Amino acid sequence: MPKILVIVVTYNAQKWVKKCFRSLACSSVPVDVLVVDNGSTDETLPMIRADYPDVRIIETGENLGFGAANNIGLRIVLDEGYDFAYLLNQDAWLEHDTVWRLVEAYKPGWGILSPMQLGAYGRRDHRFNIKCGPYIDAALRRHYSKTMVVEVPFVMAAHWLVSREAIETVGGFSPAFKQYGEDDNWIDRLHYHGLHCGVVPESRAVHDRSSRYMSRDKRLELKCIAAVVKVSDPNRSFGWMRFREVLELIGMGFKNHSFVPWRFIHELRTRLPELKACREASLQKGAFLSE
């Protein structure tokens, strides 16, 4: 049986503690669980310590962001000889056989395997369906098997089974991203190194975003972060993308009658030296996971 470390980054997660950690305790494949807590001020940690004493907890004392906190766990995966990391959002949980079906389907060359990501009410998560649904549906029409893996260009990091091979090769999340865009960039780098990302349709898990509200300006800000993702993508020309994305942001501002993208242009241009340095560092094997 492979050795698997589940990494859960928490921040005021008490609403989901019971569902998330109970599902890990009930997994048909035994897993070790690491919580990296980003400075929770609610009952998250007392609840975990009381009900799940086997969970290892690292308290950062501050909000490091999703990527930097996960990097702490990924370093432990390498140092302690784990075969896989499973990155699990705090607002997500597994079915009994989720991990088993992913491990059963795994073959070398797959850097990331994800289950079908469902919403809290049992249907496909909306964003998952937009990003992955067309590839999954086309593959299911052509072929079906319980160990089938459908290759997709991107899948959200709420549920990632990540192979040791991928961690050793791609490394950790780039410090260029504190919140949002980290998973896009990591997958871009995965593809740069010739590894693959897939979904196992027979494996299912839940990502509960049912109560999450996002304002119009916040949605535009997330679209603006896509410019940083593209500039940071080692599969694209840095020189060309830094100009192209400014034009994209100008166009986005006109289309949406909003100053949000235009304000983001200054931030993007100011950050270009940092983004270039992070991009160059990300090409190295094991990037951002220095001992």
Short mmCIF file of C-alpha atoms in Angstrom, two decimals:
data_model
loop_
_atom_site.label_atom_id
_atom_site.label_comp_id
_atom_site.label_asym_id
_atom_site.label_seq_id
_atom_site.Cartn_x
_atom_site.Cartn_y
_atom_site.Cartn_z
CA MET A 1 0.00 0.00 0.00
CA PRO A 2 1.46 3.42 -0.93
CA LYS A 3 2.34 5.90 1.78
CA ILE A 4 0.11 8.98 1.46
CA LEU A 5 0.19 12.30 3.30
CA VAL A 6 -3.00 14.36 3.16
CA ILE A 7 -2.23 18.06 3.51
CA VAL A 8 -5.04 20.34 4.69
CA VAL A 9 -4.33 24.07 4.91
CA THR A 10 -6.74 25.58 7.43
CA TYR A 11 -7.88 29.08 8.24
CA ASN A 12 -10.98 29.45 10.46
CA ALA A 13 -12.33 26.15 9.17
CA GLN A 14 -14.51 25.01 12.08
CA LYS A 15 -17.60 24.89 9.85
CA TRP A 16 -16.08 22.01 7.86
CA VAL A 17 -13.85 20.23 10.39
CA LYS A 18 -16.25 17.39 11.15
CA LYS A 19 -17.03 16.48 7.52
CA CYS A 20 -13.47 16.93 6.26
CA PHE A 21 -11.59 15.01 8.96
CA ARG A 22 -14.23 12.34 9.53
CA SER A 23 -13.98 11.47 5.83
CA LEU A 24 -10.22 11.05 6.16
CA ALA A 25 -10.64 8.79 9.17
CA CYS A 26 -13.08 6.64 7.15
CA SER A 27 -10.94 6.37 4.02
CA SER A 28 -10.58 2.79 2.77
CA VAL A 29 -6.90 3.58 2.13
CA PRO A 30 -5.03 4.52 5.33
CA VAL A 31 -3.59 8.03 5.14
CA ASP A 32 -1.51 10.24 7.38
CA VAL A 33 -2.95 13.72 7.86
CA LEU A 34 -1.07 17.00 8.24
CA VAL A 35 -2.79 20.29 9.03
CA VAL A 36 -0.90 23.48 8.25
CA ASP A 37 -2.85 26.20 10.02
CA ASN A 38 -2.61 29.76 8.75
CA GLY A 39 -3.43 31.52 12.01
CA SER A 40 -7.00 30.40 12.73
CA THR A 41 -8.76 32.41 15.44
CA ASP A 42 -11.86 30.21 15.78
CA GLU A 43 -12.25 26.67 17.19
CA THR A 44 -10.60 24.90 14.24
CA LEU A 45 -7.53 23.62 16.08
CA PRO A 46 -9.22 22.75 19.40
CA MET A 47 -11.82 20.72 17.47
CA ILE A 48 -9.17 18.84 15.49
CA ARG A 49 -7.06 18.15 18.58
CA ALA A 50 -10.06 16.91 20.56
CA ASP A 51 -11.66 14.68 17.92
CA TYR A 52 -8.73 13.70 15.67
CA PRO A 53 -5.66 13.35 17.92
CA ASP A 54 -3.65 11.48 15.26
CA VAL A 55 -3.63 14.53 12.97
CA ARG A 56 -0.27 16.29 12.92
CA ILE A 57 -0.58 20.07 13.20
CA ILE A 58 1.86 22.79 12.20
CA GLU A 59 0.86 26.30 13.26
CA THR A 60 2.36 29.01 11.07
CA GLY A 61 1.07 31.82 13.31
CA GLU A 62 0.13 33.91 10.29
CA ASN A 63 -1.70 33.64 6.99
CA LEU A 64 1.03 32.46 4.63
CA GLY A 65 -1.44 31.83 1.81
CA PHE A 66 -2.44 28.57 0.17
CA GLY A 67 0.78 27.90 -1.74
CA ALA A 68 3.37 28.63 0.93
CA ALA A 69 1.44 26.62 3.53
CA ASN A 70 1.13 23.63 1.20
CA ASN A 71 4.85 23.84 0.45
CA ILE A 72 5.53 23.02 4.12
CA GLY A 73 3.63 19.77 3.65
CA LEU A 74 5.18 18.97 0.28
CA ARG A 75 8.65 19.27 1.83
CA ILE A 76 7.59 16.73 4.48
CA VAL A 77 6.39 14.38 1.73
CA LEU A 78 9.90 14.36 0.28
CA ASP A 79 11.75 14.24 3.58
CA GLU A 80 9.68 11.41 5.08
CA GLY A 81 9.47 9.12 2.06
CA TYR A 82 5.81 9.46 1.09
CA ASP A 83 4.69 8.15 -2.30
CA PHE A 84 1.90 10.70 -2.73
CA ALA A 85 0.58 13.94 -1.33
CA TYR A 86 -3.15 14.53 -1.32
CA LEU A 87 -3.93 18.24 -1.26
CA LEU A 88 -7.36 18.68 0.29
CA ASN A 89 -9.21 21.95 0.76
CA GLN A 90 -10.58 22.65 4.22
CA ASP A 91 -14.09 22.95 2.71
CA ALA A 92 -13.88 19.55 1.01
CA TRP A 93 -14.21 15.90 1.94
CA LEU A 94 -13.74 12.40 0.54
CA GLU A 95 -15.97 9.44 -0.12
CA HIS A 96 -14.94 6.11 1.42
CA ASP A 97 -13.13 4.89 -1.72
CA THR A 98 -11.97 8.20 -3.23
CA VAL A 99 -8.26 7.69 -2.60
CA TRP A 100 -8.34 3.97 -3.38
CA ARG A 101 -9.78 4.58 -6.86
CA LEU A 102 -7.20 7.28 -7.59
CA VAL A 103 -4.30 5.08 -6.49
CA GLU A 104 -5.70 2.15 -8.47
CA ALA A 105 -5.76 4.29 -11.63
CA TYR A 106 -2.32 5.85 -11.14
CA LYS A 107 0.53 5.13 -13.55
CA PRO A 108 3.93 6.87 -13.79
CA GLY A 109 3.68 10.07 -15.81
CA TRP A 110 0.52 11.27 -14.10
CA GLY A 111 1.55 14.21 -11.94
CA ILE A 112 -1.95 14.99 -10.66
CA LEU A 113 -5.03 12.81 -10.38
CA SER A 114 -8.31 14.29 -9.21
CA PRO A 115 -11.63 12.66 -8.39
CA MET A 116 -14.84 13.99 -9.88
CA GLN A 117 -15.37 17.10 -7.77
CA LEU A 118 -19.00 17.42 -6.68
CA GLY A 119 -20.78 20.30 -5.00
CA ALA A 120 -22.46 19.98 -1.61
CA TYR A 121 -25.71 18.81 -3.25
CA GLY A 122 -24.23 15.96 -5.28
CA ARG A 123 -23.96 17.55 -8.71
CA ARG A 124 -20.65 18.40 -10.38
CA ASP A 125 -19.03 21.47 -8.90
CA HIS A 126 -19.82 24.33 -11.29
CA ARG A 127 -16.25 25.43 -11.96
CA PHE A 128 -15.05 21.82 -12.17
CA ASN A 129 -17.72 21.14 -14.77
CA ILE A 130 -16.72 24.18 -16.83
CA LYS A 131 -13.01 23.29 -16.78
CA CYS A 132 -13.14 19.49 -16.94
CA GLY A 133 -16.67 18.45 -17.92
CA PRO A 134 -16.28 18.57 -21.73
CA TYR A 135 -13.16 16.34 -21.61
CA ILE A 136 -14.79 13.86 -19.22
CA ASP A 137 -18.05 13.63 -21.15
CA ALA A 138 -16.26 13.14 -24.48
CA ALA A 139 -14.06 10.40 -23.00
CA LEU A 140 -17.01 8.60 -21.39
CA ARG A 141 -18.83 8.53 -24.72
CA ARG A 142 -15.85 6.84 -26.36
CA HIS A 143 -14.73 4.45 -23.65
CA TYR A 144 -15.47 3.36 -20.11
CA SER A 145 -13.50 1.47 -17.48
CA LYS A 146 -13.26 1.71 -13.72
CA THR A 147 -9.58 2.67 -13.89
CA MET A 148 -9.94 5.13 -16.77
CA VAL A 149 -8.11 8.45 -16.41
CA VAL A 150 -9.29 11.41 -18.50
CA GLU A 151 -6.52 13.85 -19.28
CA VAL A 152 -7.51 17.47 -18.66
CA PRO A 153 -5.51 20.69 -19.07
CA PHE A 154 -6.48 21.92 -15.60
CA VAL A 155 -8.28 20.81 -12.43
CA MET A 156 -8.79 22.79 -9.22
CA ALA A 157 -6.53 21.98 -6.27
CA ALA A 158 -9.40 21.24 -3.87
CA HIS A 159 -8.64 17.54 -4.48
CA TRP A 160 -5.20 16.67 -5.88
CA LEU A 161 -3.43 13.36 -5.55
CA VAL A 162 0.12 14.41 -6.43
CA SER A 163 2.80 11.84 -7.19
CA ARG A 164 6.22 11.98 -5.58
CA GLU A 165 7.67 12.09 -9.10
CA ALA A 166 5.76 15.32 -9.76
CA ILE A 167 6.79 16.92 -6.47
CA GLU A 168 10.45 16.09 -7.05
CA THR A 169 10.23 17.45 -10.60
CA VAL A 170 7.90 20.46 -10.40
CA GLY A 171 8.57 21.41 -6.79
CA GLY A 172 6.26 23.60 -4.73
CA PHE A 173 3.93 26.48 -5.38
CA SER A 174 5.46 29.72 -6.64
CA PRO A 175 5.72 32.63 -4.18
CA ALA A 176 4.44 34.83 -7.00
CA PHE A 177 0.94 33.71 -5.95
CA LYS A 178 -0.40 34.20 -2.41
CA GLN A 179 -4.06 33.40 -3.07
CA TYR A 180 -5.58 32.29 -6.39
CA GLY A 181 -3.60 31.33 -9.47
CA GLU A 182 -1.23 28.98 -7.58
CA ASP A 183 -2.81 25.84 -8.98
CA ASP A 184 -2.89 27.21 -12.54
CA ASN A 185 0.81 28.02 -12.39
CA TRP A 186 1.72 24.65 -10.85
CA ILE A 187 -0.08 22.81 -13.64
CA ASP A 188 1.59 25.01 -16.28
CA ARG A 189 4.93 23.94 -14.82
CA LEU A 190 3.77 20.30 -14.67
CA HIS A 191 3.13 20.43 -18.42
CA TYR A 192 6.48 22.17 -18.99
CA HIS A 193 8.17 19.12 -17.46
CA GLY A 194 6.16 16.69 -19.60
CA LEU A 195 3.89 15.32 -16.85
CA HIS A 196 0.13 14.98 -17.04
CA CYS A 197 -3.00 15.99 -15.17
CA GLY A 198 -6.09 13.78 -15.10
CA VAL A 199 -9.49 13.04 -13.60
CA VAL A 200 -10.66 9.56 -12.58
CA PRO A 201 -14.45 9.51 -13.21
CA GLU A 202 -15.02 6.53 -10.90
CA SER A 203 -13.53 8.47 -7.98
CA ARG A 204 -15.75 11.10 -6.37
CA ALA A 205 -15.35 13.73 -3.67
CA VAL A 206 -17.05 16.92 -2.49
CA HIS A 207 -15.97 20.57 -2.58
CA ASP A 208 -18.51 22.67 -0.67
CA ARG A 209 -18.73 26.15 -2.16
CA SER A 210 -22.51 26.45 -1.75
CA SER A 211 -22.42 29.45 0.59
CA ARG A 212 -19.59 31.34 -1.07
CA TYR A 213 -20.54 34.75 -2.45
CA MET A 214 -18.30 36.74 -4.75
CA SER A 215 -18.97 40.34 -5.79
CA ARG A 216 -18.64 41.51 -9.38
CA ASP A 217 -15.42 43.39 -8.61
CA LYS A 218 -13.96 40.32 -6.89
CA ARG A 219 -14.74 38.17 -9.94
CA LEU A 220 -12.98 40.74 -12.11
CA GLU A 221 -9.97 40.70 -9.78
CA LEU A 222 -9.72 36.93 -10.24
CA LYS A 223 -9.83 37.37 -14.01
CA CYS A 224 -7.02 39.90 -13.66
CA ILE A 225 -4.90 37.33 -11.82
CA ALA A 226 -5.03 35.27 -15.02
CA ALA A 227 -2.63 37.87 -16.46
CA VAL A 228 -0.06 36.98 -13.78
CA VAL A 229 -0.61 33.29 -14.50
CA LYS A 230 0.06 33.74 -18.22
CA VAL A 231 3.14 35.93 -17.70
CA SER A 232 4.47 33.28 -15.28
CA ASP A 233 3.80 30.33 -17.60
CA PRO A 234 7.14 28.85 -18.75
CA ASN A 235 5.43 27.44 -21.84
CA ARG A 236 4.84 30.98 -23.15
CA SER A 237 7.14 33.83 -24.19
CA PHE A 238 7.70 36.20 -21.26
CA GLY A 239 8.56 39.10 -23.58
CA TRP A 240 5.36 38.72 -25.58
CA MET A 241 3.02 37.95 -22.68
CA ARG A 242 3.99 41.01 -20.64
CA PHE A 243 2.69 43.22 -23.48
CA ARG A 244 -0.22 41.02 -24.52
CA GLU A 245 -1.66 40.84 -21.01
CA VAL A 246 -1.63 44.62 -20.62
CA LEU A 247 -3.74 44.83 -23.78
CA GLU A 248 -6.03 42.09 -22.43
CA LEU A 249 -6.54 44.04 -19.21
CA ILE A 250 -7.32 47.26 -21.12
CA GLY A 251 -9.88 45.36 -23.19
CA MET A 252 -11.35 43.76 -20.07
CA GLY A 253 -11.80 47.19 -18.51
CA PHE A 254 -13.70 48.52 -21.54
CA LYS A 255 -15.81 45.37 -21.87
CA ASN A 256 -16.88 45.39 -18.24
CA HIS A 257 -17.03 49.19 -17.79
CA SER A 258 -14.75 48.82 -14.80
CA PHE A 259 -11.56 50.44 -13.54
CA VAL A 260 -10.51 47.22 -11.74
CA PRO A 261 -8.50 45.79 -14.69
CA TRP A 262 -6.91 49.15 -15.41
CA ARG A 263 -5.74 49.51 -11.79
CA PHE A 264 -4.29 46.03 -12.04
CA ILE A 265 -2.09 47.09 -14.99
CA HIS A 266 0.11 49.18 -12.67
CA GLU A 267 0.46 46.27 -10.25
CA LEU A 268 1.37 43.89 -13.07
CA ARG A 269 4.01 46.21 -14.53
CA THR A 270 5.48 46.89 -11.07
CA ARG A 271 5.75 43.16 -10.37
CA LEU A 272 7.38 42.17 -13.68
CA PRO A 273 10.96 41.81 -12.26
CA GLU A 274 9.62 39.63 -9.41
CA LEU A 275 7.49 37.55 -11.78
CA LYS A 276 10.42 37.03 -14.14
CA ALA A 277 12.66 35.88 -11.27
CA CYS A 278 10.00 33.47 -9.97
CA ARG A 279 9.39 32.17 -13.46
CA GLU A 280 13.10 31.43 -13.98
CA ALA A 281 13.36 29.77 -10.58
CA SER A 282 10.31 27.63 -11.35
CA LEU A 283 12.13 25.91 -14.21
CA GLN A 284 14.45 24.14 -11.76
CA LYS A 285 13.54 20.67 -10.50
CA GLY A 286 12.14 20.81 -6.99
CA ALA A 287 11.64 24.57 -7.21
CA PHE A 288 10.54 26.42 -4.06
CA LEU A 289 11.06 23.38 -1.81
CA SER A 290 14.61 24.10 -0.66
CA GLU A 291 15.62 22.29 2.50
#
